[in-house]
Amino acid sequence: MSLPAVVTFWLYLIFLIPSIIFCIFCLYYFLTDSRFRKALYNHVFVIILFFTLFYELTDIIWFIYYSHTGIVLSSTPMFCLIWIYVDYSGYVTILLLMSWAAIERHILIFHQNCMATLVKRFLFHYLPLIVFSIYPFIFYFVVFFVMPCDVPFNYKKQRCGHGFCLFNNTLVGTWDAIADYIVPVFITIILSIALIIRVWYIKYRNGQRFQWKRYKKMTVQLISISFLYFVLYLPFLILNTAYTAGLSTDIGFDFFGTSADLSYLIVLFIPFMCTISSPELRRKFQKITRTCRRSRRIVAPAPLPVYHLRRDRVVKRTSSIH
């Protein structure tokens, strides 16, 4: 069974608002600060944040509305198709870009010659970003808008219950489970951990101490990515793959529903992860919060003069207006 609707509603609503704020905050500095904008390793996260913001303002809001009312936002077939299309395309795009970020870090650190020329930079940097940003939208457009599906729309189910169209074709369902979910998640987790081990091993082999300060940002980012996917997504992924392969839904289906609901939290946590993993962004955010606190103190109510007449003199006193 899934989480209770009221729990799901408040859980996502509480995280959604600050997540949108942090997402806009990160995008603003990534795009306006030349240091962030020119760094190649930040490009993938800029695109991820764009898709994250788009996903939060569409799919997550629709999901919260459904959790609160028990019915989809608009009881029409077109809205159902748009919702399921945005849901699958947006989520898988973020998933694929995350896995590419794990791969690209190995290239940028250990194979810098792959970025030496403009052609190599296009092949090993810009082209993967373009492919992984476009492929999910093309694939799921074919699945949900081109391929025939006789699954009726149920406006009292999440995404109108139309996600079962993926399983009408065994080949398509298997490809989707393996290529769009299993492989990207394992790449993200394994390569993120492998990068830490690889850096430590090279430093150890060269007889140098591990320079924690130099790699602190990268390490925190990797741990965050691995933790999010390992805790919030891997259980759902394993069961989803098993069901696709033929496992009976009588096994672990209650846990599957709960893990499916929690898997959306990964998207909401991405902006927090980007801010925490960057010392520069943390300092900028702390500076903004300190400025806001000072502003509140400055606009505090000030004492105003009050005049009282006593006999023939004017006596000046002060009192605070609250």
GROMACS .gro file of C-alpha atoms in nm:
model
  322
    1MET     CA    1   0.000   0.000   0.000
    2SER     CA    2   0.105   0.360  -0.052
    3LEU     CA    3   0.155   0.621   0.216
    4PRO     CA    4  -0.167   0.773   0.354
    5ALA     CA    5  -0.281   1.059   0.134
    6VAL     CA    6  -0.263   1.315   0.413
    7VAL     CA    7   0.097   1.213   0.493
    8THR     CA    8   0.197   1.233   0.128
    9PHE     CA    9   0.030   1.572   0.089
   10TRP     CA   10   0.206   1.738   0.382
   11LEU     CA   11   0.537   1.562   0.322
   12TYR     CA   12   0.569   1.692  -0.032
   13LEU     CA   13   0.415   2.031   0.036
   14ILE     CA   14   0.660   2.101   0.320
   15PHE     CA   15   0.962   2.022   0.103
   16LEU     CA   16   0.828   2.167  -0.224
   17ILE     CA   17   0.830   2.536  -0.130
   18PRO     CA   18   1.188   2.554   0.005
   19SER     CA   19   1.304   2.327  -0.278
   20ILE     CA   20   1.172   2.571  -0.539
   21ILE     CA   21   1.340   2.861  -0.356
   22PHE     CA   22   1.674   2.680  -0.340
   23CYS     CA   23   1.642   2.573  -0.704
   24ILE     CA   24   1.593   2.932  -0.820
   25PHE     CA   25   1.875   3.043  -0.590
   26CYS     CA   26   2.118   2.789  -0.740
   27LEU     CA   27   2.016   2.864  -1.097
   28TYR     CA   28   2.057   3.236  -1.043
   29TYR     CA   29   2.417   3.207  -0.926
   30PHE     CA   30   2.507   2.933  -1.173
   31LEU     CA   31   2.395   3.155  -1.460
   32THR     CA   32   2.499   3.501  -1.340
   33ASP     CA   33   2.834   3.423  -1.178
   34SER     CA   34   3.099   3.373  -1.446
   35ARG     CA   35   3.299   3.135  -1.226
   36PHE     CA   36   3.006   2.895  -1.199
   37ARG     CA   37   2.894   2.946  -1.558
   38LYS     CA   38   3.232   2.871  -1.718
   39ALA     CA   39   3.310   2.560  -1.514
   40LEU     CA   40   3.233   2.256  -1.729
   41TYR     CA   41   3.139   2.038  -1.434
   42ASN     CA   42   2.858   2.280  -1.346
   43HIS     CA   43   2.685   2.262  -1.685
   44VAL     CA   44   2.516   1.930  -1.616
   45PHE     CA   45   2.384   2.056  -1.283
   46VAL     CA   46   2.246   2.370  -1.447
   47ILE     CA   47   2.043   2.152  -1.684
   48ILE     CA   48   1.939   1.922  -1.399
   49LEU     CA   49   1.818   2.221  -1.198
   50PHE     CA   50   1.617   2.349  -1.495
   51PHE     CA   51   1.441   2.015  -1.531
   52THR     CA   52   1.400   1.994  -1.154
   53LEU     CA   53   1.227   2.332  -1.141
   54PHE     CA   54   1.006   2.237  -1.436
   55TYR     CA   55   0.920   1.905  -1.271
   56GLU     CA   56   0.838   2.067  -0.938
   57LEU     CA   57   0.614   2.332  -1.093
   58THR     CA   58   0.419   2.072  -1.290
   59ASP     CA   59   0.430   1.709  -1.186
   60ILE     CA   60   0.492   1.754  -0.813
   61ILE     CA   61   0.216   2.015  -0.782
   62TRP     CA   62  -0.025   1.789  -0.969
   63PHE     CA   63   0.078   1.501  -0.745
   64ILE     CA   64   0.019   1.710  -0.431
   65TYR     CA   65  -0.324   1.814  -0.560
   66TYR     CA   66  -0.412   1.451  -0.625
   67SER     CA   67  -0.295   1.350  -0.276
   68HIS     CA   68  -0.514   1.620  -0.122
   69THR     CA   69  -0.832   1.567  -0.324
   70GLY     CA   70  -0.811   1.205  -0.436
   71ILE     CA   71  -0.879   1.305  -0.796
   72VAL     CA   72  -0.660   1.439  -1.076
   73LEU     CA   73  -0.642   1.813  -1.140
   74SER     CA   74  -0.836   1.792  -1.467
   75SER     CA   75  -1.051   1.491  -1.547
   76THR     CA   76  -0.973   1.485  -1.918
   77PRO     CA   77  -0.778   1.235  -2.129
   78MET     CA   78  -0.547   1.509  -2.259
   79PHE     CA   79  -0.443   1.616  -1.909
   80CYS     CA   80  -0.382   1.254  -1.813
   81LEU     CA   81  -0.156   1.206  -2.114
   82ILE     CA   82   0.032   1.528  -2.041
   83TRP     CA   83   0.075   1.435  -1.674
   84ILE     CA   84   0.210   1.088  -1.738
   85TYR     CA   85   0.431   1.220  -2.019
   86VAL     CA   86   0.580   1.493  -1.800
   87ASP     CA   87   0.613   1.254  -1.507
   88TYR     CA   88   0.810   0.986  -1.688
   89SER     CA   89   1.007   1.214  -1.922
   90GLY     CA   90   1.110   1.463  -1.655
   91TYR     CA   91   1.207   1.204  -1.397
   92VAL     CA   92   1.411   0.990  -1.635
   93THR     CA   93   1.585   1.296  -1.780
   94ILE     CA   94   1.706   1.395  -1.433
   95LEU     CA   95   1.806   1.034  -1.369
   96LEU     CA   96   2.011   1.009  -1.688
   97LEU     CA   97   2.177   1.346  -1.637
   98MET     CA   98   2.275   1.245  -1.283
   99SER     CA   99   2.439   0.930  -1.414
  100TRP     CA  100   2.622   1.132  -1.678
  101ALA     CA  101   2.744   1.370  -1.406
  102ALA     CA  102   2.905   1.072  -1.232
  103ILE     CA  103   3.073   0.963  -1.555
  104GLU     CA  104   3.185   1.312  -1.650
  105ARG     CA  105   3.359   1.371  -1.319
  106HIS     CA  106   3.593   1.081  -1.400
  107ILE     CA  107   3.663   1.235  -1.740
  108LEU     CA  108   3.725   1.586  -1.606
  109ILE     CA  109   3.958   1.468  -1.329
  110PHE     CA  110   4.148   1.177  -1.484
  111HIS     CA  111   4.112   1.229  -1.860
  112GLN     CA  112   4.139   1.602  -1.910
  113ASN     CA  113   4.278   1.553  -2.261
  114CYS     CA  114   3.924   1.459  -2.367
  115MET     CA  115   3.834   1.827  -2.327
  116ALA     CA  116   4.148   1.964  -2.491
  117THR     CA  117   3.995   2.057  -2.827
  118LEU     CA  118   3.662   2.198  -2.936
  119VAL     CA  119   3.565   1.877  -3.116
  120LYS     CA  120   3.649   1.659  -2.816
  121ARG     CA  121   3.466   1.895  -2.586
  122PHE     CA  122   3.157   1.868  -2.805
  123LEU     CA  123   3.175   1.487  -2.819
  124PHE     CA  124   3.250   1.426  -2.452
  125HIS     CA  125   3.067   1.716  -2.292
  126TYR     CA  126   2.794   1.890  -2.492
  127LEU     CA  127   2.667   1.598  -2.702
  128PRO     CA  128   2.584   1.372  -2.402
  129LEU     CA  129   2.400   1.661  -2.237
  130ILE     CA  130   2.191   1.710  -2.551
  131VAL     CA  131   2.120   1.339  -2.598
  132PHE     CA  132   2.021   1.271  -2.237
  133SER     CA  133   1.801   1.581  -2.231
  134ILE     CA  134   1.610   1.490  -2.548
  135TYR     CA  135   1.596   1.109  -2.553
  136PRO     CA  136   1.340   1.059  -2.270
  137PHE     CA  137   1.094   1.305  -2.423
  138ILE     CA  138   1.114   1.130  -2.760
  139PHE     CA  139   1.090   0.780  -2.612
  140TYR     CA  140   0.789   0.850  -2.390
  141PHE     CA  141   0.616   1.051  -2.661
  142VAL     CA  142   0.622   0.738  -2.876
  143VAL     CA  143   0.508   0.520  -2.585
  144PHE     CA  144   0.215   0.732  -2.470
  145PHE     CA  145   0.107   0.919  -2.784
  146VAL     CA  146   0.196   0.690  -3.074
  147MET     CA  147   0.177   0.330  -2.951
  148PRO     CA  148  -0.178   0.197  -2.901
  149CYS     CA  149  -0.293   0.150  -2.543
  150ASP     CA  150  -0.630   0.013  -2.432
  151VAL     CA  151  -0.585   0.099  -2.063
  152PRO     CA  152  -0.881   0.321  -1.965
  153PHE     CA  153  -0.828   0.648  -1.781
  154ASN     CA  154  -0.912   0.638  -1.413
  155TYR     CA  155  -0.931   0.992  -1.276
  156LYS     CA  156  -0.919   0.868  -0.918
  157LYS     CA  157  -0.576   0.712  -0.960
  158GLN     CA  158  -0.236   0.874  -0.974
  159ARG     CA  159  -0.147   0.967  -1.334
  160CYS     CA  160  -0.496   0.837  -1.421
  161GLY     CA  161  -0.363   0.481  -1.392
  162HIS     CA  162  -0.226   0.512  -1.744
  163GLY     CA  163   0.129   0.408  -1.659
  164PHE     CA  164   0.040   0.047  -1.729
  165CYS     CA  165   0.067   0.128  -2.100
  166LEU     CA  166   0.440   0.076  -2.062
  167PHE     CA  167   0.382  -0.290  -1.978
  168ASN     CA  168   0.156  -0.365  -2.275
  169ASN     CA  169   0.471  -0.432  -2.474
  170THR     CA  170   0.716  -0.656  -2.288
  171LEU     CA  171   1.013  -0.535  -2.491
  172VAL     CA  172   0.935  -0.169  -2.427
  173GLY     CA  173   0.872  -0.229  -2.057
  174THR     CA  174   1.195  -0.423  -2.016
  175TRP     CA  175   1.397  -0.161  -2.204
  176ASP     CA  176   1.245   0.115  -1.993
  177ALA     CA  177   1.320  -0.065  -1.666
  178ILE     CA  178   1.679  -0.151  -1.757
  179ALA     CA  179   1.801   0.138  -1.974
  180ASP     CA  180   1.607   0.421  -1.811
  181TYR     CA  181   1.616   0.319  -1.446
  182ILE     CA  182   1.845   0.031  -1.345
  183VAL     CA  183   2.157   0.128  -1.541
  184PRO     CA  184   2.152   0.503  -1.459
  185VAL     CA  185   2.098   0.445  -1.087
  186PHE     CA  186   2.376   0.190  -1.057
  187ILE     CA  187   2.609   0.409  -1.263
  188THR     CA  188   2.541   0.701  -1.030
  189ILE     CA  189   2.599   0.504  -0.712
  190ILE     CA  190   2.894   0.291  -0.824
  191LEU     CA  191   3.088   0.560  -1.010
  192SER     CA  192   3.035   0.816  -0.735
  193ILE     CA  193   3.183   0.581  -0.478
  194ALA     CA  194   3.452   0.468  -0.723
  195LEU     CA  195   3.561   0.828  -0.777
  196ILE     CA  196   3.636   0.872  -0.407
  197ILE     CA  197   3.830   0.546  -0.399
  198ARG     CA  198   4.015   0.633  -0.718
  199VAL     CA  199   4.125   0.973  -0.591
  200TRP     CA  200   4.237   0.827  -0.260
  201TYR     CA  201   4.428   0.546  -0.433
  202ILE     CA  202   4.616   0.781  -0.666
  203LYS     CA  203   4.718   1.002  -0.376
  204TYR     CA  204   4.826   0.697  -0.176
  205ARG     CA  205   5.021   0.549  -0.468
  206ASN     CA  206   5.202   0.875  -0.530
  207GLY     CA  207   5.298   0.898  -0.166
  208GLN     CA  208   5.087   1.207  -0.100
  209ARG     CA  209   4.836   1.266   0.174
  210PHE     CA  210   4.472   1.284   0.082
  211GLN     CA  211   4.395   1.655   0.049
  212TRP     CA  212   4.054   1.668   0.214
  213LYS     CA  213   3.998   2.040   0.163
  214ARG     CA  214   4.061   2.012  -0.208
  215TYR     CA  215   3.813   1.728  -0.258
  216LYS     CA  216   3.565   1.811   0.016
  217LYS     CA  217   3.313   1.965  -0.223
  218MET     CA  218   3.328   1.667  -0.458
  219THR     CA  219   3.304   1.416  -0.173
  220VAL     CA  220   2.999   1.578  -0.014
  221GLN     CA  221   2.829   1.592  -0.352
  222LEU     CA  222   2.900   1.226  -0.423
  223ILE     CA  223   2.784   1.110  -0.083
  224SER     CA  224   2.464   1.311  -0.124
  225ILE     CA  225   2.389   1.160  -0.464
  226SER     CA  226   2.466   0.806  -0.353
  227PHE     CA  227   2.265   0.842  -0.033
  228LEU     CA  228   1.958   0.980  -0.211
  229TYR     CA  229   1.943   0.707  -0.470
  230PHE     CA  230   2.051   0.425  -0.241
  231VAL     CA  231   1.796   0.500   0.032
  232LEU     CA  232   1.504   0.654  -0.155
  233TYR     CA  233   1.513   0.488  -0.494
  234LEU     CA  234   1.703   0.160  -0.498
  235PRO     CA  235   1.433  -0.043  -0.312
  236PHE     CA  236   1.164   0.078  -0.552
  237LEU     CA  237   1.390   0.010  -0.849
  238ILE     CA  238   1.463  -0.349  -0.749
  239LEU     CA  239   1.097  -0.435  -0.698
  240ASN     CA  240   0.989  -0.257  -1.016
  241THR     CA  241   1.243  -0.453  -1.217
  242ALA     CA  242   1.136  -0.779  -1.053
  243TYR     CA  243   0.771  -0.716  -1.139
  244THR     CA  244   0.868  -0.637  -1.497
  245ALA     CA  245   1.058  -0.966  -1.514
  246GLY     CA  246   0.751  -1.158  -1.396
  247LEU     CA  247   0.758  -1.154  -1.016
  248SER     CA  248   0.412  -1.180  -0.862
  249THR     CA  249   0.281  -0.849  -0.729
  250ASP     CA  250   0.169  -1.035  -0.416
  251ILE     CA  251   0.531  -1.019  -0.300
  252GLY     CA  252   0.629  -0.692  -0.135
  253PHE     CA  253   0.366  -0.482  -0.309
  254ASP     CA  254   0.281  -0.283   0.005
  255PHE     CA  255   0.643  -0.178   0.040
  256PHE     CA  256   0.657  -0.110  -0.333
  257GLY     CA  257   0.377   0.146  -0.305
  258THR     CA  258   0.548   0.326  -0.018
  259SER     CA  259   0.886   0.330  -0.191
  260ALA     CA  260   0.723   0.463  -0.509
  261ASP     CA  261   0.580   0.760  -0.318
  262LEU     CA  262   0.912   0.833  -0.147
  263SER     CA  263   1.110   0.816  -0.471
  264TYR     CA  264   0.976   1.158  -0.574
  265LEU     CA  265   1.160   1.313  -0.281
  266ILE     CA  266   1.486   1.274  -0.472
  267VAL     CA  267   1.381   1.553  -0.708
  268LEU     CA  268   1.290   1.780  -0.418
  269PHE     CA  269   1.626   1.720  -0.248
  270ILE     CA  270   1.841   1.799  -0.553
  271PRO     CA  271   1.847   2.180  -0.498
  272PHE     CA  272   1.944   2.129  -0.133
  273MET     CA  273   2.220   1.893  -0.240
  274CYS     CA  274   2.357   2.145  -0.491
  275THR     CA  275   2.367   2.418  -0.227
  276ILE     CA  276   2.521   2.203   0.046
  277SER     CA  277   2.790   2.059  -0.179
  278SER     CA  278   2.914   2.401  -0.294
  279PRO     CA  279   3.102   2.613  -0.036
  280GLU     CA  280   3.050   2.922  -0.252
  281LEU     CA  281   2.674   2.876  -0.266
  282ARG     CA  282   2.662   2.808   0.107
  283ARG     CA  283   2.844   3.134   0.178
  284LYS     CA  284   2.615   3.327  -0.054
  285PHE     CA  285   2.308   3.178   0.108
  286GLN     CA  286   2.438   3.256   0.457
  287LYS     CA  287   2.511   3.612   0.346
  288ILE     CA  288   2.153   3.651   0.223
  289THR     CA  289   2.008   3.517   0.547
  290ARG     CA  290   2.228   3.750   0.755
  291THR     CA  291   2.118   4.045   0.541
  292CYS     CA  292   1.753   3.953   0.596
  293ARG     CA  293   1.806   3.937   0.972
  294ARG     CA  294   1.972   4.279   0.976
  295SER     CA  295   1.689   4.423   0.768
  296ARG     CA  296   1.434   4.301   1.020
  297ARG     CA  297   1.628   4.463   1.302
  298ILE     CA  298   1.657   4.792   1.115
  299VAL     CA  299   1.284   4.820   1.053
  300ALA     CA  300   1.199   4.751   1.418
  301PRO     CA  301   0.959   5.007   1.574
  302ALA     CA  302   1.136   5.319   1.699
  303PRO     CA  303   1.027   5.539   1.990
  304LEU     CA  304   0.817   5.837   1.889
  305PRO     CA  305   0.788   6.163   2.086
  306VAL     CA  306   0.465   6.227   2.274
  307TYR     CA  307   0.387   6.574   2.408
  308HIS     CA  308   0.183   6.644   2.721
  309LEU     CA  309   0.066   6.984   2.842
  310ARG     CA  310   0.141   7.051   3.207
  311ARG     CA  311   0.038   7.393   3.329
  312ASP     CA  312   0.207   7.639   3.097
  313ARG     CA  313   0.496   7.415   2.988
  314VAL     CA  314   0.532   7.159   2.718
  315VAL     CA  315   0.689   6.844   2.856
  316LYS     CA  316   0.844   6.602   2.607
  317ARG     CA  317   0.833   6.229   2.675
  318THR     CA  318   0.891   5.921   2.467
  319SER     CA  319   0.691   5.608   2.435
  320SER     CA  320   0.729   5.306   2.210
  321ILE     CA  321   0.460   5.220   1.964
  322HIS     CA  322   0.433   4.845   1.907
   0.00000   0.00000   0.00000
